[in-house]
Coordinates of C-alpha atoms and ligand atoms in Angstrom, one line a residue:
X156 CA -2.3 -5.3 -17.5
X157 CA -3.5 -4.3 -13.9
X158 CA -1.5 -3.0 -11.6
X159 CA -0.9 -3.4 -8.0
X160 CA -2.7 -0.5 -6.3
X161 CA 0.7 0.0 -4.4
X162 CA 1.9 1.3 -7.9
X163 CA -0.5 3.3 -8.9
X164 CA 0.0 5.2 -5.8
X165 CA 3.0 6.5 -6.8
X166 CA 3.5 10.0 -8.6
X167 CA 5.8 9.7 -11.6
X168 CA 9.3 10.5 -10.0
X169 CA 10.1 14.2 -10.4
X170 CA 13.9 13.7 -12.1
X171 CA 12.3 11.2 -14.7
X172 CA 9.9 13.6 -15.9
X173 CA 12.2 16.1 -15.7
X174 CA 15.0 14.3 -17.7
X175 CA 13.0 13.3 -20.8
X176 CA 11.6 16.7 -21.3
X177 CA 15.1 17.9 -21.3
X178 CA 16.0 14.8 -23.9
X179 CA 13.0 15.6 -26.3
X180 CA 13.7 19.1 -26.4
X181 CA 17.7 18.5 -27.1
X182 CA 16.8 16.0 -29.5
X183 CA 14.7 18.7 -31.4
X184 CA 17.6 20.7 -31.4
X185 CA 16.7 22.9 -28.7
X186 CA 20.0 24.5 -26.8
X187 CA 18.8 24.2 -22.7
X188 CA 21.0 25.0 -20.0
X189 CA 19.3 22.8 -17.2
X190 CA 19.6 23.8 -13.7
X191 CA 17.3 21.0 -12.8
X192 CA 19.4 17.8 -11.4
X193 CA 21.7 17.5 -8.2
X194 CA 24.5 15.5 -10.0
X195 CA 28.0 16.5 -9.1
X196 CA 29.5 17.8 -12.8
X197 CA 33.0 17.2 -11.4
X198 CA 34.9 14.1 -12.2
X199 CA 35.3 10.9 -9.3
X200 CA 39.0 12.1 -8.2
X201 CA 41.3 9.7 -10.4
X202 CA 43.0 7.8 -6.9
X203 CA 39.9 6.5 -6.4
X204 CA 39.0 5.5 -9.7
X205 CA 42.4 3.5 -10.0
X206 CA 41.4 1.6 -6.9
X207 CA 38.3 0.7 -8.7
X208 CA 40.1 -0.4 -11.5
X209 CA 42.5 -2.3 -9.4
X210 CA 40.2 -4.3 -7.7
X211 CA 37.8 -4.7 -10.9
X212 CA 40.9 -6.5 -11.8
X213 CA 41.2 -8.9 -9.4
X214 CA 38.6 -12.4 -10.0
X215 CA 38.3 -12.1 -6.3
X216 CA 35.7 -9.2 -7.2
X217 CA 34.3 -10.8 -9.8
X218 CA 31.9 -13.1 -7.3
X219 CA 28.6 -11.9 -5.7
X220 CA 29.7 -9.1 -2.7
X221 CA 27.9 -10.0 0.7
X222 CA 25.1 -7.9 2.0
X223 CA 27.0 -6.9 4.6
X224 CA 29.9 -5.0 2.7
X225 CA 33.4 -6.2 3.3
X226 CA 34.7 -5.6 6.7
X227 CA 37.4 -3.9 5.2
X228 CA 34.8 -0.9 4.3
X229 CA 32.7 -1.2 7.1
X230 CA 35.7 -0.3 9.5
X231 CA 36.8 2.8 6.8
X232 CA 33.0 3.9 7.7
X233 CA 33.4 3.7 11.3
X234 CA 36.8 5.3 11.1
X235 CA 35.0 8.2 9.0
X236 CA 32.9 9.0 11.1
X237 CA 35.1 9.1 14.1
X238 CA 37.7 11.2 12.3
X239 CA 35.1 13.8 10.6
X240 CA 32.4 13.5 13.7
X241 CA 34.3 12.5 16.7
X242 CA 31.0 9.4 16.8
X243 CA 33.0 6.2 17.6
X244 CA 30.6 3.7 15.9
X245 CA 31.0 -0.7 16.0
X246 CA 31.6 -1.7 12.8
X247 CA 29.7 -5.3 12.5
X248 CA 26.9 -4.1 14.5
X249 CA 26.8 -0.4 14.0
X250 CA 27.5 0.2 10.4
X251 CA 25.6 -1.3 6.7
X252 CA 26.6 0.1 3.2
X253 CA 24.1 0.6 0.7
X254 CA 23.5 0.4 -3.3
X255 CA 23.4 4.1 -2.6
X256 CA 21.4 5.6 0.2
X257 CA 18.2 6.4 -1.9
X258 CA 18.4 2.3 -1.9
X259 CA 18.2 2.4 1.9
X260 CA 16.5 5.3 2.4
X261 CA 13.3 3.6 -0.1
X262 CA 13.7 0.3 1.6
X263 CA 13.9 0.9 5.7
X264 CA 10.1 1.4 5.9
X265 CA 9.4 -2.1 4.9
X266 CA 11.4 -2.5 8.5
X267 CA 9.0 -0.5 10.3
X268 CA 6.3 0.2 8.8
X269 CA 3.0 -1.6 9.2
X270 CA -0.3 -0.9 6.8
X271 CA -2.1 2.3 8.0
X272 CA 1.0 3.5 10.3
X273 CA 2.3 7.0 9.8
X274 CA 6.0 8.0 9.2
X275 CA 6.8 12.1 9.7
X276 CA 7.9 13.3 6.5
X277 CA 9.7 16.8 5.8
X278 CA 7.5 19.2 3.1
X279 CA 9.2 20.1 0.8
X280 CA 11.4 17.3 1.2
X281 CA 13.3 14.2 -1.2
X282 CA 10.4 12.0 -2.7
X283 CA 11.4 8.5 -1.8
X284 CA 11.1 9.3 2.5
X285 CA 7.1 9.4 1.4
X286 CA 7.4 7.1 -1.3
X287 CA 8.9 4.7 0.8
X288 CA 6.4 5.0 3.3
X289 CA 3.3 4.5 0.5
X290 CA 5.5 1.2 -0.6
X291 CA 5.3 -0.3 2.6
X292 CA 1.6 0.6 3.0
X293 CA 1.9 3.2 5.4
X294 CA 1.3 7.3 5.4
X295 CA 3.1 10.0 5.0
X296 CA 2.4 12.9 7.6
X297 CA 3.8 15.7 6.0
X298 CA 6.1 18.4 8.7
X299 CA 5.7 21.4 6.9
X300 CA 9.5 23.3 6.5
X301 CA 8.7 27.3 6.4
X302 CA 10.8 29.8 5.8
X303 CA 9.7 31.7 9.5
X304 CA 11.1 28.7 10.9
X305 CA 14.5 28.3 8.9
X306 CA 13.2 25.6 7.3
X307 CA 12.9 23.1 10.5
X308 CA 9.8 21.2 11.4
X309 CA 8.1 22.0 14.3
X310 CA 7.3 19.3 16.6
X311 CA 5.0 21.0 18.6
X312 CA 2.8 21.1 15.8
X313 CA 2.7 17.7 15.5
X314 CA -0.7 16.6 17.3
X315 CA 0.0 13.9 19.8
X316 CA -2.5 11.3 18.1
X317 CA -0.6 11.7 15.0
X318 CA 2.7 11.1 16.9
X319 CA 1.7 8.2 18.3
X320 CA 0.6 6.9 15.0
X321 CA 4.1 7.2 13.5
X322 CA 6.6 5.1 13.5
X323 CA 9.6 6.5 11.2
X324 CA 10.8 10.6 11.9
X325 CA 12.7 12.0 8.6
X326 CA 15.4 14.5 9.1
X327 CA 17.4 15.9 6.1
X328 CA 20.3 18.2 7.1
X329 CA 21.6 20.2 5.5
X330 CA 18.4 20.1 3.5
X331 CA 17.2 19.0 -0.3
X332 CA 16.0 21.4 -1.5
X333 CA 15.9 24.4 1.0
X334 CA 19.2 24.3 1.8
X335 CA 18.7 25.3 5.4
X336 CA 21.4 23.6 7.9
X337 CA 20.4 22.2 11.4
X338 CA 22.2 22.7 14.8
X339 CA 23.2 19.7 17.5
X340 CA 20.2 21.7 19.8
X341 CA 17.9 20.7 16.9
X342 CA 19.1 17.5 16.8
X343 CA 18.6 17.8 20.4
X344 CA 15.2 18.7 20.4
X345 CA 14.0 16.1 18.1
X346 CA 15.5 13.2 19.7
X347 CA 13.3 14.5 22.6
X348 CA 10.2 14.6 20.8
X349 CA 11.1 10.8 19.2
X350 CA 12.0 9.3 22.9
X351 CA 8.5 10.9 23.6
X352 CA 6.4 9.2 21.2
X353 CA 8.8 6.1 20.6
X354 CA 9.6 6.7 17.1
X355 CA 12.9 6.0 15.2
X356 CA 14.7 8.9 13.9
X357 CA 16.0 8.5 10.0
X358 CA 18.3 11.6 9.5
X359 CA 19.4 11.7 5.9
X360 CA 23.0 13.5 5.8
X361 CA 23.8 13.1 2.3
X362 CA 24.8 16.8 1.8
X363 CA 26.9 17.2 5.2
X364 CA 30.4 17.4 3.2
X365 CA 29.0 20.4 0.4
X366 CA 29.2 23.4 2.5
X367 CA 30.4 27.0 2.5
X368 CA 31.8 29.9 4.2
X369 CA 33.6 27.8 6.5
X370 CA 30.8 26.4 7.4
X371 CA 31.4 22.3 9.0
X372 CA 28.0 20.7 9.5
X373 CA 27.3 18.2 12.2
X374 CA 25.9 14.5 12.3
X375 CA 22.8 13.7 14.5
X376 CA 24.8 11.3 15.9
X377 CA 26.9 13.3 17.7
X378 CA 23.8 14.3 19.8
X379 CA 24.4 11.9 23.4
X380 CA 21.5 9.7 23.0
X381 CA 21.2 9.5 19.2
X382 CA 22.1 5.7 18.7
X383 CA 19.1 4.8 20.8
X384 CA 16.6 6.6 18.9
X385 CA 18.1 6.4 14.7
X386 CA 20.5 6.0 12.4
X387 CA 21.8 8.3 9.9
X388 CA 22.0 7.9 6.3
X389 CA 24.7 9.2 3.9
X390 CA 26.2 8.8 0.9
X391 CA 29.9 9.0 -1.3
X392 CA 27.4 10.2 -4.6
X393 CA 27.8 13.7 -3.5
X394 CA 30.6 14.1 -0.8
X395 CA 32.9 12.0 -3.4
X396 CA 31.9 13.0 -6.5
X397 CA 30.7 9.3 -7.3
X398 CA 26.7 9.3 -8.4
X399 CA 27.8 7.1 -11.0
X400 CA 28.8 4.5 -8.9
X401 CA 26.3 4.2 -6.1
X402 CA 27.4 3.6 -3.1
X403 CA 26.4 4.9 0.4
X404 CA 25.6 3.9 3.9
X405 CA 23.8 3.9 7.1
X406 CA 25.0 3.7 10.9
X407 CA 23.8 4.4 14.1
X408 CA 21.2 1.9 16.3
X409 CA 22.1 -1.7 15.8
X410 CA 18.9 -2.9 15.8
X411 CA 17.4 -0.6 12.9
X412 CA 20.7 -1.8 10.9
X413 CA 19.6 -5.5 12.1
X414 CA 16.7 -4.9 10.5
X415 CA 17.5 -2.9 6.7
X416 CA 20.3 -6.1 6.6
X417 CA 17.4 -8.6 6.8
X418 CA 15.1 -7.1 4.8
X419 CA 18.4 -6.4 2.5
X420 CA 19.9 -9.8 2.4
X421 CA 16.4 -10.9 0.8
X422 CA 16.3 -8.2 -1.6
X423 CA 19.6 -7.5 -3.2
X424 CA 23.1 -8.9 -2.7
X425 CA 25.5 -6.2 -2.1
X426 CA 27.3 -3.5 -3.5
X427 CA 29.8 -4.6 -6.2
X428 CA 33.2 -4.9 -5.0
X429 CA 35.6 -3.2 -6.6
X430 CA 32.9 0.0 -5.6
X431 CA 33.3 -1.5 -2.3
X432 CA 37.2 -0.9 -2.7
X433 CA 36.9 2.4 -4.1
X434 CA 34.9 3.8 -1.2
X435 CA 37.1 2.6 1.1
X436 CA 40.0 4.7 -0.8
X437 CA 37.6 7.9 -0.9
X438 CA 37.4 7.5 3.1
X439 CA 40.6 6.9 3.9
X440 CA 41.6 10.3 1.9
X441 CA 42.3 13.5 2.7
X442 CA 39.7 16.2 2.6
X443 CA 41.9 18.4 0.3
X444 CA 39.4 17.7 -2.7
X445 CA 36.3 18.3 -1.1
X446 CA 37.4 21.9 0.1
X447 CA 38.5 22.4 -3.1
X448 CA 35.6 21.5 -5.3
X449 CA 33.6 23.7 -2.3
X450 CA 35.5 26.2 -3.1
X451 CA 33.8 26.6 -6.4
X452 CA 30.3 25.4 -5.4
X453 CA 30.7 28.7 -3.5
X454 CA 31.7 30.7 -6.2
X455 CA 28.6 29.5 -8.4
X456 CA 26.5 30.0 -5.2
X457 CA 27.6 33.7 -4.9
X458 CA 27.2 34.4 -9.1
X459 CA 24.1 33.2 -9.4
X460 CA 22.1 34.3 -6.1
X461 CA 23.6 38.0 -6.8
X462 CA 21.8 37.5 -10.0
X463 CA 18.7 35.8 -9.0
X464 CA 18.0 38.4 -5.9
X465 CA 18.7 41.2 -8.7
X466 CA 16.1 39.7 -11.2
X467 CA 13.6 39.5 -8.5
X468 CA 13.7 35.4 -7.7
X469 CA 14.5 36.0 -3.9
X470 CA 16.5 33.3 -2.0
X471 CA 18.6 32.8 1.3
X472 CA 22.0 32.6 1.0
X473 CA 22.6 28.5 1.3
X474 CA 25.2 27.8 3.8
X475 CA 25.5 23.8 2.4
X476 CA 24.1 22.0 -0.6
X477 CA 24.3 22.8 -3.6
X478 CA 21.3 24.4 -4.1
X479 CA 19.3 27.4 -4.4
X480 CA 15.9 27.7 -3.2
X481 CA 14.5 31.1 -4.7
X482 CA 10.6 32.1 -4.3
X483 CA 8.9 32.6 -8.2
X484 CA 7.2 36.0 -8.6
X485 CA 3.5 36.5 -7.4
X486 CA 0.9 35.3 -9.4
X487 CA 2.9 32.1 -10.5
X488 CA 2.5 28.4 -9.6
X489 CA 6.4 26.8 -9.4
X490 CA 5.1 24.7 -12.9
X491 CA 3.7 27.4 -14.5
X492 CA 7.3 29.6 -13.4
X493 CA 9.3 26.7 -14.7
X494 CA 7.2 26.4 -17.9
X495 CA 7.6 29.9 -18.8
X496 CA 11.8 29.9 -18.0
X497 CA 11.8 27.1 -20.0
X498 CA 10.3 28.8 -23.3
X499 CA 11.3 31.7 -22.9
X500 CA 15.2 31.2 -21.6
X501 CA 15.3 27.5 -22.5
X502 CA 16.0 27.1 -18.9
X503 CA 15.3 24.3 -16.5
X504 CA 14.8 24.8 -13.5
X505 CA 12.4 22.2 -11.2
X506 CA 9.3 23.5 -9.3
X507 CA 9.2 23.8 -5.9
X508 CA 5.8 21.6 -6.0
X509 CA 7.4 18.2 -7.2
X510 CA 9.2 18.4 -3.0
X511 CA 5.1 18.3 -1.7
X512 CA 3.0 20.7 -1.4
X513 CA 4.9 23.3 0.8
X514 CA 7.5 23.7 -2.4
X515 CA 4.9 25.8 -4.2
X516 CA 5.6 29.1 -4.7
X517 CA 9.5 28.4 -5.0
X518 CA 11.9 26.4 -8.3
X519 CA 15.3 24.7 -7.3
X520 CA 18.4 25.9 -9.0
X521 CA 21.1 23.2 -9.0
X522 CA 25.0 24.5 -8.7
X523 CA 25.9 21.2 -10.6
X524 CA 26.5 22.9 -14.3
X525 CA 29.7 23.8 -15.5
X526 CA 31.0 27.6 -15.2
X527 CA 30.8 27.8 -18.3
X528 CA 27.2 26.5 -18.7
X529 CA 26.2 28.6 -15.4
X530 CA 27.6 32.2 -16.9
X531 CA 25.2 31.1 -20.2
X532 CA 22.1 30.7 -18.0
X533 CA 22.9 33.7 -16.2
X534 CA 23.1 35.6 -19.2
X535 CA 19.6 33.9 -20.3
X536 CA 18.4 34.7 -17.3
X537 CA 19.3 38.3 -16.9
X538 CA 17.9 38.8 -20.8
X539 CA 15.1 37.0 -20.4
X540 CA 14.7 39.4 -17.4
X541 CA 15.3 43.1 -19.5
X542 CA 12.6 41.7 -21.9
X543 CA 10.2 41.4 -19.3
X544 CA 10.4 45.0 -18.7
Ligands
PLP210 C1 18.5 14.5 0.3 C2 19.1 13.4 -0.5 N1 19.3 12.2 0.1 C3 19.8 11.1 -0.6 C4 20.1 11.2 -1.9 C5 20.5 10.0 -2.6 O1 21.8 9.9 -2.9 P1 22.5 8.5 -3.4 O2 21.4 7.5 -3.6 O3 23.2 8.8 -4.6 O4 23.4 8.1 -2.2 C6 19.9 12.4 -2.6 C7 20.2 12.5 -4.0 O5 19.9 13.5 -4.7 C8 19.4 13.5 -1.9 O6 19.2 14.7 -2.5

């Protein structure tokens, strides 16, 4: 069988991999403690699964949803975002839900971009903003995220005849898998550099709800000016605890949105209803549950970054996400670091090199294990660490 090229252009994707070496080894009876996958271990609050069963009761649901999402949701995004940004969006025009936003996220670059064209991709960043890009035929021009800089691109690095090449700008705050946070002058700064070079802005703020130390992160639409230049992505997977049930969004400039529908409408019919129904409840809903679950994330956060500073895997002090981004000892690729916390403290961990090649040198620890599970690995870690030396 041959393959389009398109395909074979594509790495394996990093959580795949990652996943069946953690299912062969369990199957062999190995005991791992993975810190490897961003997946919310806390359960969908139960008010929002009863409106999902509710409305999973109801034939009415039963039919194929509409592209478009029920109005009924759409308004509960707009009202969202007004309540938790103060960004008044339009609701037909302004706002599109997704089968998730990686769904979106993959898919806007068959929108934009055209073979050989450039989209300006964070490194390290979340695969599908370049594999996207690759899809659609284009190329990824990777905006390399250092630690000197806090982890933000910098656009006067960019040369101008790659600028004017690219089409698509990706933004990720607060950021997968750095964890660095971005201020409304950043947001600023980049909608200059877009107007500029006439490029869209796609800022991806799937992690603006899982943050710490009182910490409240902003949207890039609450820059003045933002609606002409992007649109914002986000998602109920991790602000909702709902990854199981895949639903997300994006809003912002009405005539990107124009275009994900049409491309959209051609490609897949909807989100499935009674999800529909359930995100509306999960809008419409206090915040009480997010603080609270926060509350912990922080808790791990502070455990296990004491722990990873003392054993020598040095890493910032994540103000959002749930992640830790911690730099592997000298003389260590991020594979050959995960390889060896794998056999010897039957550990997972994922190397900084599977988010590009600006990851090397650092592996992503993932706050999304049980306490229980977490104060194991700690106490793998911190052995595996004494017999070291
Ligand atoms: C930065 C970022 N964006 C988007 C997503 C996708 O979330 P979902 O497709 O579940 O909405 C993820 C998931 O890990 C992520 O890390």
């Amino acid at each position: 069988m041959k393959l389009a090229k398109r395909v074979n252009k594509l790495p394996p994707y990093l959580f795949v991999e990652i996943n069946q070496k953690i299912a062969e080894l369990r199957a062999g009876g190995e005991d791992i403690i993975s810190f490897a996958i961003g997946d919310p271990d806390f359960p969908t609050p139960s008010h929002i699964i009863e409106h999902m069963c509710q409305a999973a009761h109801n034939p009415a649901n039963h039919r194929y949803p509409e592209t478009a999402g029920l109005p009924e949701l759409r308004q509960a995004i707009a009202e969202w975002y007004e309540r938790r940004f103060g960004v008044t969006l339009n609701s037909s025009k302004e706002v599109l839900p997704l089968i998730g936003s990686k769904e979106g996220i993959a898919h806007i670059a068959l929108c934009f971009i055209e073979p050989g064209d450039l989209a300006l991709v964070p490194n390290p960043g979340y695969p599908p903003y370049s594999l996207g890009t690759i899809l659609a035929g284009g190329k990824p021009y990777f905006m390399p995220l250092k630690e000197e800089n806090d982890f933000l691109p910098d656009f006067e690095a960019i040369p101008d005849k790659v600028a004017s090449k690219a089409k698509l700008m990706w933004l990720n705050y607060p950021n997968n898998p750095t964890g660095a946070i971005a201020s409304l002058d950043f947001f600023e700064q980049a909608i200059q550099f877009a107007r500029k070079h006439n490029l869209i802005i796609c800022h991806d703020a799937a992690y603006t709800e899982v943050t710490f130390d009182g910490y409240t992160a902003p949207s890039f639409l609450q820059v003045s000016g933002a609606k002409e230049i992007g649109v914002e992505f986000h998602s109920l997977s991790k602000t909702y605890n709902m990854t199981g049930w895949r639903i997300g969004m994006v809003v912002g400039n009405a005539d990107v949105i124009r275009a994900l529908f049409q491309v959209k409408s051609n490609l897949d019919s909807g989100v499935p209803q009674a999800i529909q129904y359930a995100a509306v409840e999960a809008l419409r809903s206090s915040w009480e549950h997010i603080a609270e679950r926060n509350a912990i994330l922080q808790q791990r956060r502070d455990r296990l970054i004491k722990v990873l500073n003392e054993i020598g895997l040095k890493a910032r002090i994540p103000k959002a996400t749930f992640y830790i981004w911690a730099k592997v000892p000298a003389g260590y690729t991020s594979i050959d670091f995960a390889k060896k916390l794998l056999d010897e403290a039957k550990i997972v961990v994922t190397p900084g090199i599977g988010y590009g090649k600006e990851g090397e040198g650092h592996v992503r620890f993932s706050l999304t294990i049980s306490d229980n599970h977490l104060e194991q690995g700690i106490g793998r870690l911190l052995a595996w660490h004494r017999r070291r030396r």
